[in-house]
mmCIF file of C-alpha atoms in Angstrom:
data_model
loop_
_atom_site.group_PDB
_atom_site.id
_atom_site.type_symbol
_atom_site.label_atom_id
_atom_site.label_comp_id
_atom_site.label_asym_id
_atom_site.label_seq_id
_atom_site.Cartn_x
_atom_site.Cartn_y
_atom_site.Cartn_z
ATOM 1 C CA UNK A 8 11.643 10.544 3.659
ATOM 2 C CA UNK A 9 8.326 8.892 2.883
ATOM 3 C CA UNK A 10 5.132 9.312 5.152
ATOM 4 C CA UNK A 11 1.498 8.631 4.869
ATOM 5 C CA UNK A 12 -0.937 11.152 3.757
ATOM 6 C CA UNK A 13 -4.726 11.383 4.029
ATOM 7 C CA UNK A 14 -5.241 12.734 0.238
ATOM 8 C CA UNK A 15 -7.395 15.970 -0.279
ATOM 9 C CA UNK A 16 -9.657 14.914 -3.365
ATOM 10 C CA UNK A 17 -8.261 16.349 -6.155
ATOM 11 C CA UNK A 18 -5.162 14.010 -5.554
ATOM 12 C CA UNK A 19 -6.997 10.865 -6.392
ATOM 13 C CA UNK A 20 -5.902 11.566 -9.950
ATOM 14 C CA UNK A 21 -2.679 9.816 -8.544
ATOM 15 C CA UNK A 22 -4.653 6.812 -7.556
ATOM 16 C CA UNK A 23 -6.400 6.628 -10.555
ATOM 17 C CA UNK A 24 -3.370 6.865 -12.544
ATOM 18 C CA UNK A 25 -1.899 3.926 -10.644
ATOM 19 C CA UNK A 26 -4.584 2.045 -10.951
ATOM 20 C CA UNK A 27 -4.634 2.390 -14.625
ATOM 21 C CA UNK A 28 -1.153 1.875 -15.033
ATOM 22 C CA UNK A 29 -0.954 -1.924 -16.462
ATOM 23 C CA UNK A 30 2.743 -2.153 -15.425
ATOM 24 C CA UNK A 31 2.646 -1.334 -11.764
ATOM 25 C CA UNK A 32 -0.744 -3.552 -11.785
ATOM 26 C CA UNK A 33 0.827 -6.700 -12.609
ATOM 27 C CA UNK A 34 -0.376 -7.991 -9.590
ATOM 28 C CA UNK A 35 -3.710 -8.178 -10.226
ATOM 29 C CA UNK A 36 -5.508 -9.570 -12.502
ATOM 30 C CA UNK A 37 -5.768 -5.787 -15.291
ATOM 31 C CA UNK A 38 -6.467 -2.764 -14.519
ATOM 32 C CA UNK A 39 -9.302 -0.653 -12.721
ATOM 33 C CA UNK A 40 -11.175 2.201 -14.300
ATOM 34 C CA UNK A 41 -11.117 5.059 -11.672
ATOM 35 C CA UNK A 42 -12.818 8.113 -13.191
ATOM 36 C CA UNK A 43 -13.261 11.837 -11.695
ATOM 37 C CA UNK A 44 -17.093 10.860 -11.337
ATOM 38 C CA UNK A 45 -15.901 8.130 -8.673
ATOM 39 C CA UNK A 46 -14.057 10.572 -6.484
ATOM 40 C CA UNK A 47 -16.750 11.917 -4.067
ATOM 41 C CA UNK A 48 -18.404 8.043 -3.286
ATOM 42 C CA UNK A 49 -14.528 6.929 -2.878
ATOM 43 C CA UNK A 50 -14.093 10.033 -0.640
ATOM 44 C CA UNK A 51 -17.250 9.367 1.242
ATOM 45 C CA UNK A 52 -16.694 5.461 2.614
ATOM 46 C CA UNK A 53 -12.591 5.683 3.159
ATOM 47 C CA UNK A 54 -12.691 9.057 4.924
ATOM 48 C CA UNK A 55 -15.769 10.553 5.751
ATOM 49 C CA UNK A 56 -15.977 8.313 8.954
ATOM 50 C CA UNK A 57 -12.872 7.533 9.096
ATOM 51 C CA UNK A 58 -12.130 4.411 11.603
ATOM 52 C CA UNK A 59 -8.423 3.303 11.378
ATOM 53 C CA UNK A 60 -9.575 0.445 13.568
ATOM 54 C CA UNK A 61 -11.840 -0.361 10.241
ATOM 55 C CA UNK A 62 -10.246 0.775 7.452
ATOM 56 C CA UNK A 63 -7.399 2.939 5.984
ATOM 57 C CA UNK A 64 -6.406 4.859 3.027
ATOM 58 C CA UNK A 65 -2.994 6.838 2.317
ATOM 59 C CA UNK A 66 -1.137 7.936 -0.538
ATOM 60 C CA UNK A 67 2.479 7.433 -0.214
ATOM 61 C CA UNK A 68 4.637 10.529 -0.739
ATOM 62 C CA UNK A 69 8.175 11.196 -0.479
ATOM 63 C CA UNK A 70 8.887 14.564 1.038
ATOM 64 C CA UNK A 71 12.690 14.650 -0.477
ATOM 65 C CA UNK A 72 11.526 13.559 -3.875
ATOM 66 C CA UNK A 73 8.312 15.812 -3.993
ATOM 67 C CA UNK A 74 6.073 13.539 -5.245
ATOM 68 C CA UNK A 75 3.373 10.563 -4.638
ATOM 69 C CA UNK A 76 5.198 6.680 -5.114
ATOM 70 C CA UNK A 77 2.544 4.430 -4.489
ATOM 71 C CA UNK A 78 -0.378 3.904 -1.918
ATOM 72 C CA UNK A 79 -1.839 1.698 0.837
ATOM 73 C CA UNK A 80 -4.918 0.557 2.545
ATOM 74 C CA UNK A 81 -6.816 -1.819 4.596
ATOM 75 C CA UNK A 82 -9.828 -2.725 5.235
ATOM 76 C CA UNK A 83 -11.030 -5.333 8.328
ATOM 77 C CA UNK A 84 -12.056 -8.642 6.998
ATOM 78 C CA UNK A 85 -12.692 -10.420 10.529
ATOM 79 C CA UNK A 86 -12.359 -10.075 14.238
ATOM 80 C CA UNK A 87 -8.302 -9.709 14.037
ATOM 81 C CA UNK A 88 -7.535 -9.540 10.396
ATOM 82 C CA UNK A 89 -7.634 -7.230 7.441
ATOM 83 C CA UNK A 90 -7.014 -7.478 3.503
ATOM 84 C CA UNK A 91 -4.076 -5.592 2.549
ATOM 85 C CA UNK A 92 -3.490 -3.894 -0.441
ATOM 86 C CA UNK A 93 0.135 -1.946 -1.026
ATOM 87 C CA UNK A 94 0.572 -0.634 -4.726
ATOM 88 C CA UNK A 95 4.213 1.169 -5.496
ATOM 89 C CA UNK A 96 4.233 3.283 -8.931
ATOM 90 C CA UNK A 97 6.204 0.666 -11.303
ATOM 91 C CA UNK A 98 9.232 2.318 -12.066
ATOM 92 C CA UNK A 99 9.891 3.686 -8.504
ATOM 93 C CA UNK A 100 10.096 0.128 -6.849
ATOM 94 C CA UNK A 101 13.063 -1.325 -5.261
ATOM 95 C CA UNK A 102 13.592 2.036 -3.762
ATOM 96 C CA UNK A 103 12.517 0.447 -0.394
ATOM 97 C CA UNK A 104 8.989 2.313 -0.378
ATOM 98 C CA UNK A 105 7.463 -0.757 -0.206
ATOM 99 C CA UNK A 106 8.917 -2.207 3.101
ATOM 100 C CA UNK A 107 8.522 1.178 4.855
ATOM 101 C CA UNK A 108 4.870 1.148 3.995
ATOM 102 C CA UNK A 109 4.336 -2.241 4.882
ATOM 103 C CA UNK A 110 6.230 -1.869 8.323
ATOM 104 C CA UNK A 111 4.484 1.327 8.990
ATOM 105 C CA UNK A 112 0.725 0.085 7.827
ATOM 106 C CA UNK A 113 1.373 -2.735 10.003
ATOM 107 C CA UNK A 114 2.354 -0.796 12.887
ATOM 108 C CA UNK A 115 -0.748 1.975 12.697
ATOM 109 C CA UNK A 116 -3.165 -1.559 12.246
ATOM 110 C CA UNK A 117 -1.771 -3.230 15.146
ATOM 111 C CA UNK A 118 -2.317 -0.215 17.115
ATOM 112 C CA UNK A 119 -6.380 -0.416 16.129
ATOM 113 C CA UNK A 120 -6.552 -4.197 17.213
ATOM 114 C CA UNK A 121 -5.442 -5.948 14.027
ATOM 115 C CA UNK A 122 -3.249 -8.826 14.365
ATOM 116 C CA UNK A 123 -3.281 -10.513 10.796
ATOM 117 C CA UNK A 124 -2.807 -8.549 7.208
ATOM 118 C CA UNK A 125 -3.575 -10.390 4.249
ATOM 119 C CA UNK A 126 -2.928 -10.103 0.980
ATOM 120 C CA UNK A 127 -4.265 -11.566 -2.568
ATOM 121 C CA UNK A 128 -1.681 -10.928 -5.732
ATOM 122 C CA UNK A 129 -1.864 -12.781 -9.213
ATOM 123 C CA UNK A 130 -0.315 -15.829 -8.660
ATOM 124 C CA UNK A 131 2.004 -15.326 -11.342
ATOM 125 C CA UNK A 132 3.448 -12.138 -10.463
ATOM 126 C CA UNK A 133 6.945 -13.198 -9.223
ATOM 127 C CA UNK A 134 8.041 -9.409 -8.574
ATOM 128 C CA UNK A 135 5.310 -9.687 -5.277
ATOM 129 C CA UNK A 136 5.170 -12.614 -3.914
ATOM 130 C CA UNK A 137 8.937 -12.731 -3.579
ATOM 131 C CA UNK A 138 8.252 -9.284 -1.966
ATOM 132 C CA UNK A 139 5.779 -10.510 0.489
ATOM 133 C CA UNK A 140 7.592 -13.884 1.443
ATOM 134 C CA UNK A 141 11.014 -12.030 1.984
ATOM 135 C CA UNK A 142 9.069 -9.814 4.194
ATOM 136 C CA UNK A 143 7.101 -12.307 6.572
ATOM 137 C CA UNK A 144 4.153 -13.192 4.662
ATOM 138 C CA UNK A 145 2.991 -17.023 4.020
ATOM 139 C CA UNK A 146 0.721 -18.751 1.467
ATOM 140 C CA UNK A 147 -2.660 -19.785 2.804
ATOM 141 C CA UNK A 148 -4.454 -20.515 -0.444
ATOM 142 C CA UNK A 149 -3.107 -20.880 -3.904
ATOM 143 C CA UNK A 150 -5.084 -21.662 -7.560
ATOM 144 C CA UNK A 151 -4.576 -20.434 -10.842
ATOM 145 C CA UNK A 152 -6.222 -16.953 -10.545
ATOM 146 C CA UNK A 153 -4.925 -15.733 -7.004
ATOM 147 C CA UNK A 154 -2.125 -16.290 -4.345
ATOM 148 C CA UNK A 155 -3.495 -15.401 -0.531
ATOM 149 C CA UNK A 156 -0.915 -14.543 1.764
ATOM 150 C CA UNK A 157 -0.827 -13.853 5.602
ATOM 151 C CA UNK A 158 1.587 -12.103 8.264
ATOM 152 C CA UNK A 159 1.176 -10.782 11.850
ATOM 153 C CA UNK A 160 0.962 -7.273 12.143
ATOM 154 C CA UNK A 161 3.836 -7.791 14.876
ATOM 155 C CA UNK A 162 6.337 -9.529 12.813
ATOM 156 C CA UNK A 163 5.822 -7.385 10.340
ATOM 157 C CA UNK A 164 6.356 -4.001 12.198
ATOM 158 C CA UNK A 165 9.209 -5.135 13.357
ATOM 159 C CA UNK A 166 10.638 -5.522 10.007
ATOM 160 C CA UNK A 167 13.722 -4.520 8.310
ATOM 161 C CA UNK A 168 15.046 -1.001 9.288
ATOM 162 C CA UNK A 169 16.377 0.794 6.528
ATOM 163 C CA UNK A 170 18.057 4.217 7.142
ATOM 164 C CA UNK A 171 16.995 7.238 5.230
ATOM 165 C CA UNK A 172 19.579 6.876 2.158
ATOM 166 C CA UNK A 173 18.083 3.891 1.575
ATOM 167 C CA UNK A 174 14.689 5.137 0.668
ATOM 168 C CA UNK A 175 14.931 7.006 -2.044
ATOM 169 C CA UNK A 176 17.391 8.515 -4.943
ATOM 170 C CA UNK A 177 16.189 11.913 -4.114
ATOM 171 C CA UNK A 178 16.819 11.503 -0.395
ATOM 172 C CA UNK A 179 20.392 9.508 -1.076
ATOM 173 C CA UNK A 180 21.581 13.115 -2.751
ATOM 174 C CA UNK A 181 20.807 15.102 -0.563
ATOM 175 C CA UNK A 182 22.396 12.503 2.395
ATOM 176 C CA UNK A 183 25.828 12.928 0.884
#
């Protein structure tokens, strides 16, 4: 079963590795250099303070599997709203990681006065924005270098239920 974990340092070698990765990327426009020397600064404004109401960082990790599968954050952007950003490792999508992290972010951001999430993907990166319009998000602004998208925190933690053995391939096995 997935959850949400506040990462101890040395396990931002997984977010660096995503963010390097120029498949699971695809969404943005390349990739972003993340090195060791980054770490403690990174540490220091996501967690040091750490204000859900303001901003969030988790790693994803599945507990069956025994292993990191993406990550998520937000960060407040106005009064009710906050830019979203949900990155599953490439080869471990469609595993339904992706709308249990965006039901649950949604649900801990409502809880700290968010209503909106938005989101801003390469425009030509099918794979998400099917993901986000099949899950409640709508265009607001479109152009050749970025697709903005927008759902409420409510519709969005209300989302699709899937039940454990849906998750994972790990998790399935051991179901059965």
């Amino acid at each position: 079963m997935p959850e949400l974990i506040l990462p101890e340092t040395y396990e931002l070698e997984y977010h660096a590795k995503l963010l390097g990765d120029a498949r699971t990327m695809a969404f943005r426009p390349g990739t972003v250099d993340f090195p060791e020397e980054q770490y403690d600064r990174f540490c220091e404004y996501w967690f040091a303070e750490e204000n859900p109401a303001e901003r969030m960082f988790r790693l994803i990790y599945c507990e069956g599997c025994g292993y990191f599968v993406g990550e998520v954050s937000y960060e407040r952007v106005a009064e009710d709203s906050a830019e979203l950003t949900l990155i599953i490792q490439k080869d471990l999508r469609e595993s339904g990681y992706g709308g249990w992290t965006l039901k649950e972010i949604a649900r801990i951001a409502q809880e700290n006065g968010i209503r909106t999430l938005r989101v801003t993907v390469n425009p030509e990166t099918n794979e998400s924005l099917e993901f986000l319009l099949k899950r409640g998000f709508s265009k607001i602004e479109k152009d050749a270098e970025k697709a903005v998208l927008c759902a409420s925190c409510d519709k969005l933690a209300k989302g699709e239920k899937r039940a454990l053995e849906e998750i994972c391939c790990c998790c399935r096995k051991k179901a059965e």
